[in-house]
């Protein structure tokens, strides 16, 4: 059976075009970019998968008004977290094999400040909790009950994240699964978002409900700084999507940034990291991983093991969904 992503096209989105049209109609309206002492490329935001289109628009509102990259990425991915129809992030995410929705997220700014939460239940916007960990605690990561207690103390409300739709899917999965966690190409779609603001500063955010039907307590790469996300304001930023275990094994996003530091373009850096994943795994069945990266000049790169990975790019000039290049074709 063909997956929906087999058909995903490289396309300018028509409503997106309308949006860009609005921006281009008066490109400097509301733009208050402070002067910079280097050649900043102008604000832009990139993010993983189709849900990145909507998320980018929320981020772009901030960037195009002279806001900071860190605010843009938080605001952007919250859109995806709060959308009950997206079954791989936040509210509406598919649960673990015990029927519990557990969320992972992290955020990183241009000064290498970072915060993360993992195995967090009943909180709709884990990215904002991660930001509070970054700003209001001496730590980088809080997990499980501790993360939830911190969220509640910080004013977040408890919500039921398991929607009727996700519950139905989980119940159907239970009928055939034998309680076995299996990663496949369809059951995960993290949002990773990277932004450059008008000051030329970078930030990133990554948030997910993780692999569907995972073991209770399992944490993937997405909340791990250096694996699911890495930002180095001197060089660039990268994020990962796909099988978290494989990404962690190669310290994925930090490797992409290091490859850029050594002079590779974002595209080449993503390709090298994917190659490394392929080298480290004998069995590539269902092992989808995709990387997305930007550098300080605003160049973008993306690459995945299998076809089907796509990403959204928004700047003053474009607002599009692109297909990433890949190593392997999906077979029917
Ligand atoms: C995880 N990397 O939990 C996440 C899932 C994901 O696109 O990225 N999906 O392993």
Coordinates of C-alpha atoms and ligand atoms in Angstrom, one line a residue:
X1 CA 0.0 0.0 0.0
X2 CA 1.3 3.4 -0.8
X3 CA 1.6 5.8 2.1
X4 CA 0.4 9.3 1.9
X5 CA 3.9 10.5 1.8
X6 CA 4.6 8.6 -1.4
X7 CA 2.6 11.3 -3.1
X8 CA 3.8 14.3 -1.4
X9 CA 4.8 16.8 -4.0
X10 CA 7.3 19.6 -4.2
X11 CA 4.8 22.4 -4.4
X12 CA 4.2 25.9 -3.5
X13 CA 1.0 25.8 -1.4
X14 CA -1.6 27.9 -3.0
X15 CA -2.9 29.4 0.3
X16 CA 0.7 29.8 1.2
X17 CA 1.3 31.7 -1.9
X18 CA -1.5 34.0 -1.0
X19 CA 0.1 34.5 2.4
X20 CA 3.5 35.3 0.8
X21 CA 1.7 37.6 -1.6
X22 CA 0.6 39.6 1.4
X23 CA 4.0 39.8 2.8
X24 CA 5.5 40.8 -0.6
X25 CA 2.9 43.4 -1.2
X26 CA 4.6 45.5 1.5
X27 CA 7.8 43.8 2.4
X28 CA 9.0 46.3 4.9
X29 CA 5.7 46.7 6.7
X30 CA 6.2 46.1 10.4
X31 CA 9.8 45.0 10.0
X32 CA 12.0 46.5 12.7
X33 CA 15.2 44.7 12.2
X34 CA 17.9 46.1 14.4
X35 CA 21.2 46.9 12.7
X36 CA 23.6 44.0 12.6
X37 CA 27.4 44.0 12.3
X38 CA 27.5 41.1 9.8
X39 CA 25.7 40.2 6.7
X40 CA 22.6 38.5 8.2
X41 CA 20.6 36.7 5.6
X42 CA 17.2 38.1 6.8
X43 CA 14.8 36.1 8.9
X44 CA 13.6 32.7 7.9
X45 CA 12.1 29.6 9.4
X46 CA 12.2 26.0 8.4
X47 CA 10.4 23.0 9.9
X48 CA 9.8 19.3 9.3
X49 CA 6.9 17.7 7.6
X50 CA 3.6 19.2 6.2
X51 CA 2.5 20.4 9.5
X52 CA 5.5 22.8 9.3
X53 CA 3.6 25.0 6.9
X54 CA 1.1 26.2 9.5
X55 CA 3.8 26.2 12.2
X56 CA 6.1 28.3 10.0
X57 CA 3.3 30.9 9.5
X58 CA 3.0 31.4 13.3
X59 CA 6.7 31.7 13.6
X60 CA 6.9 34.0 10.6
X61 CA 4.5 36.5 12.3
X62 CA 7.0 36.9 15.0
X63 CA 10.1 37.0 12.7
X64 CA 8.5 39.4 10.3
X65 CA 7.8 41.8 13.1
X66 CA 11.4 41.9 14.2
X67 CA 10.9 39.3 16.9
X68 CA 13.5 36.8 18.2
X69 CA 14.1 33.4 16.8
X70 CA 13.5 31.8 20.2
X71 CA 10.0 33.3 20.4
X72 CA 9.3 32.3 16.8
X73 CA 10.2 28.7 17.2
X74 CA 8.2 28.3 20.5
X75 CA 5.2 30.0 19.0
X76 CA 5.5 28.0 15.8
X77 CA 5.6 24.5 17.1
X78 CA 2.9 25.2 19.7
X79 CA 0.5 25.4 16.7
X80 CA 1.3 21.8 15.9
X81 CA 1.2 20.7 19.5
X82 CA -2.2 22.1 20.0
X83 CA -3.7 20.6 16.8
X84 CA -5.8 17.6 17.9
X85 CA -5.7 16.3 14.3
X86 CA -2.0 15.8 14.2
X87 CA -1.3 12.4 15.7
X88 CA 2.4 12.7 16.2
X89 CA 2.8 15.8 18.3
X90 CA 1.2 17.1 21.5
X91 CA -2.6 17.0 21.9
X92 CA -4.0 14.1 19.7
X93 CA -0.7 12.3 19.6
X94 CA -0.8 8.5 19.4
X95 CA -0.2 6.9 22.8
X96 CA 2.4 4.4 24.0
X97 CA 1.4 0.7 24.0
X98 CA -0.3 1.2 27.4
X99 CA -2.5 4.0 26.0
X100 CA -0.7 6.9 27.6
X101 CA 0.3 9.9 25.6
X102 CA 3.8 10.9 26.7
X103 CA 5.5 13.9 25.2
X104 CA 9.1 14.9 24.5
X105 CA 10.4 18.4 23.6
X106 CA 13.4 20.7 23.7
X107 CA 14.4 24.2 22.8
X108 CA 17.7 26.0 22.3
X109 CA 18.6 29.6 21.7
X110 CA 21.5 31.6 20.2
X111 CA 23.4 31.7 23.4
X112 CA 23.3 27.9 23.8
X113 CA 20.8 28.1 26.5
X114 CA 18.6 25.0 26.3
X115 CA 15.7 23.3 28.1
X116 CA 13.9 20.0 27.6
X117 CA 11.2 17.8 29.0
X118 CA 10.7 14.1 28.4
X119 CA 8.1 11.5 29.2
X120 CA 5.7 14.3 30.1
X121 CA 2.0 13.5 30.4
X122 CA -1.2 15.7 30.3
X123 CA 0.4 19.0 29.3
X124 CA -0.6 20.4 25.9
X125 CA 2.5 22.5 25.1
X126 CA 5.6 20.7 26.3
X127 CA 7.8 23.2 24.3
X128 CA 6.7 26.0 26.6
X129 CA 7.5 23.8 29.6
X130 CA 11.0 23.2 28.1
X131 CA 11.4 26.9 27.7
X132 CA 10.6 27.4 31.3
X133 CA 13.1 24.7 32.3
X134 CA 15.6 26.7 30.3
X135 CA 14.8 30.1 31.8
X136 CA 13.6 29.3 35.3
X137 CA 15.7 26.4 36.5
X138 CA 19.4 25.6 36.8
X139 CA 18.8 22.4 34.8
X140 CA 18.4 21.4 31.2
X141 CA 16.0 18.5 31.3
X142 CA 13.1 17.5 33.5
X143 CA 11.3 14.2 32.9
X144 CA 8.1 12.4 33.9
X145 CA 6.3 13.3 37.1
X146 CA 9.0 15.9 38.0
X147 CA 8.4 17.6 34.7
X148 CA 4.7 17.6 35.1
X149 CA 4.9 18.9 38.7
X150 CA 7.2 21.7 37.4
X151 CA 4.7 22.5 34.6
X152 CA 1.8 22.7 37.0
X153 CA 3.7 24.9 39.4
X154 CA 4.5 27.1 36.5
X155 CA 0.8 27.6 35.7
X156 CA 0.3 25.0 33.0
X157 CA -3.1 23.2 33.1
X158 CA -3.6 19.4 33.1
X159 CA -5.4 18.2 29.9
X160 CA -6.4 14.9 28.5
X161 CA -4.2 14.5 25.4
X162 CA -5.7 11.2 24.2
X163 CA -8.3 12.2 21.7
X164 CA -11.1 9.8 20.7
X165 CA -9.5 9.3 17.3
X166 CA -6.1 8.4 18.8
X167 CA -7.8 6.1 21.3
X168 CA -9.5 4.3 18.4
X169 CA -6.3 3.9 16.5
X170 CA -4.6 2.5 19.6
X171 CA -7.4 0.1 20.2
X172 CA -7.2 -1.1 16.6
X173 CA -3.4 -1.5 17.0
X174 CA -3.8 -3.6 20.1
X175 CA -6.0 -6.1 18.2
X176 CA -3.2 -7.0 15.9
X177 CA 0.1 -5.9 17.5
X178 CA 0.7 -8.5 20.2
X179 CA 1.8 -5.5 22.3
X180 CA 4.9 -5.2 20.2
X181 CA 6.4 -1.7 19.7
X182 CA 7.3 -1.4 16.0
X183 CA 8.7 1.7 14.4
X184 CA 7.5 2.2 10.9
X185 CA 7.7 5.0 8.5
X186 CA 4.1 6.1 9.1
X187 CA 3.8 6.3 12.8
X188 CA 6.0 9.2 13.7
X189 CA 6.2 12.8 12.5
X190 CA 8.0 15.1 14.9
X191 CA 8.1 18.8 14.3
X192 CA 11.6 20.2 14.4
X193 CA 11.8 24.0 13.7
X194 CA 14.9 26.2 13.1
X195 CA 14.8 29.9 12.7
X196 CA 17.0 32.9 12.0
X197 CA 15.8 36.3 13.1
X198 CA 16.5 39.7 11.8
X199 CA 19.6 40.0 14.1
X200 CA 21.0 36.9 12.5
X201 CA 20.4 34.8 15.6
X202 CA 19.4 31.2 15.5
X203 CA 17.1 29.1 17.6
X204 CA 15.4 25.7 17.4
X205 CA 12.6 23.7 18.8
X206 CA 11.7 20.1 18.6
X207 CA 8.5 18.4 20.0
X208 CA 6.8 15.1 19.6
X209 CA 4.6 12.4 21.1
X210 CA 7.3 10.1 19.9
X211 CA 7.1 6.7 18.3
X212 CA 3.5 5.5 18.5
X213 CA 2.9 2.4 20.7
X214 CA 6.4 2.7 22.2
X215 CA 7.1 1.1 25.5
X216 CA 5.9 3.1 28.5
X217 CA 8.8 5.3 29.6
X218 CA 10.6 5.3 26.3
X219 CA 12.2 8.6 25.4
X220 CA 13.4 9.3 21.8
X221 CA 15.9 11.7 20.4
X222 CA 13.6 14.7 20.2
X223 CA 14.1 16.1 23.7
X224 CA 17.8 15.4 23.7
X225 CA 20.0 18.4 22.9
X226 CA 22.5 17.2 20.3
X227 CA 20.3 14.4 19.1
X228 CA 16.9 15.8 18.0
X229 CA 18.1 19.4 18.0
X230 CA 21.3 21.4 18.1
X231 CA 21.9 25.1 17.6
X232 CA 25.3 26.8 17.5
X233 CA 24.9 30.4 16.8
X234 CA 28.4 30.7 15.2
X235 CA 27.6 28.0 12.6
X236 CA 24.0 26.8 12.1
X237 CA 21.3 24.6 13.5
X238 CA 19.9 21.1 12.8
X239 CA 17.0 18.9 13.8
X240 CA 16.1 15.3 13.3
X241 CA 13.0 13.3 12.6
X242 CA 12.4 9.6 12.4
X243 CA 13.6 6.7 14.5
X244 CA 15.0 8.4 17.6
X245 CA 17.1 5.5 18.6
X246 CA 19.2 5.7 15.4
X247 CA 19.5 9.5 15.8
X248 CA 20.8 9.2 19.3
X249 CA 23.3 6.6 18.3
X250 CA 25.2 9.1 16.1
X251 CA 24.4 12.3 18.2
X252 CA 22.6 13.3 15.0
X253 CA 21.9 17.0 15.1
X254 CA 25.2 17.9 16.8
X255 CA 27.0 16.0 14.1
X256 CA 25.2 17.9 11.4
X257 CA 26.2 21.2 13.0
X258 CA 29.8 20.0 13.4
X259 CA 30.0 19.0 9.8
X260 CA 28.8 22.5 8.9
X261 CA 31.6 23.9 11.1
X262 CA 34.1 21.9 9.1
X263 CA 32.9 23.6 6.0
X264 CA 30.1 21.4 4.6
X265 CA 26.9 23.0 3.3
X266 CA 23.8 22.2 5.3
X267 CA 22.8 19.8 2.5
X268 CA 26.1 17.9 2.5
X269 CA 26.1 17.8 6.3
X270 CA 22.6 16.2 6.4
X271 CA 23.8 13.7 3.7
X272 CA 26.9 12.7 5.7
X273 CA 24.8 12.2 8.9
X274 CA 22.3 10.0 7.1
X275 CA 25.2 8.0 5.6
X276 CA 26.6 7.5 9.1
X277 CA 23.2 6.2 10.2
X278 CA 23.2 3.8 7.3
X279 CA 26.7 2.6 8.1
X280 CA 25.8 1.9 11.7
X281 CA 22.7 -0.2 11.1
X282 CA 22.7 -3.6 9.4
X283 CA 18.9 -3.7 9.1
X284 CA 17.5 -0.6 7.5
X285 CA 13.9 -1.9 7.3
X286 CA 11.6 0.9 8.5
X287 CA 14.6 2.9 9.6
X288 CA 13.5 6.3 8.5
X289 CA 15.6 9.3 9.7
X290 CA 15.6 12.7 8.2
X291 CA 17.7 15.7 9.0
X292 CA 17.0 19.4 8.4
X293 CA 19.6 22.1 8.8
X294 CA 20.3 25.8 8.2
X295 CA 23.5 27.7 8.4
X296 CA 24.2 31.3 9.3
X297 CA 23.9 32.4 5.7
X298 CA 20.4 31.1 5.5
X299 CA 21.3 28.0 3.3
X300 CA 19.0 25.1 4.0
X301 CA 19.7 21.3 3.6
X302 CA 17.6 18.2 4.2
X303 CA 18.2 14.5 3.6
X304 CA 16.6 11.3 4.7
X305 CA 17.2 7.5 4.5
X306 CA 13.9 6.9 2.7
X307 CA 11.9 9.0 0.3
X308 CA 8.9 10.8 1.8
X309 CA 10.5 13.3 4.2
X310 CA 9.5 16.9 3.5
X311 CA 9.9 20.2 5.1
X312 CA 8.5 23.7 5.0
X313 CA 10.6 26.8 4.3
X314 CA 9.3 30.4 5.0
X315 CA 11.1 33.7 4.4
X316 CA 10.3 37.0 2.9
X317 CA 10.4 35.5 -0.5
X318 CA 9.1 32.0 -0.2
X319 CA 6.6 29.8 1.7
X320 CA 6.9 26.3 0.4
X321 CA 6.9 22.6 1.2
X322 CA 9.8 20.8 -0.3
X323 CA 10.6 17.1 -0.6
X324 CA 14.0 16.2 0.8
X325 CA 16.4 14.1 -1.2
X326 CA 16.9 10.6 0.1
X327 CA 18.9 7.4 -0.3
X328 CA 16.2 4.7 -0.6
X329 CA 13.0 4.5 -2.4
X330 CA 9.9 3.2 -0.6
X331 CA 8.8 0.0 -2.1
X332 CA 5.1 -1.0 -2.3
Ligands
LIG1 C1 11.1 9.7 18.3 N1 12.2 11.1 16.6 O1 10.5 9.7 19.3 C2 11.0 10.8 17.3 C3 9.9 10.5 16.4 C4 9.9 11.3 15.2 O2 9.2 12.0 13.1 O3 10.7 12.1 14.9 N2 9.1 11.3 14.3 O4 11.9 8.8 18.0

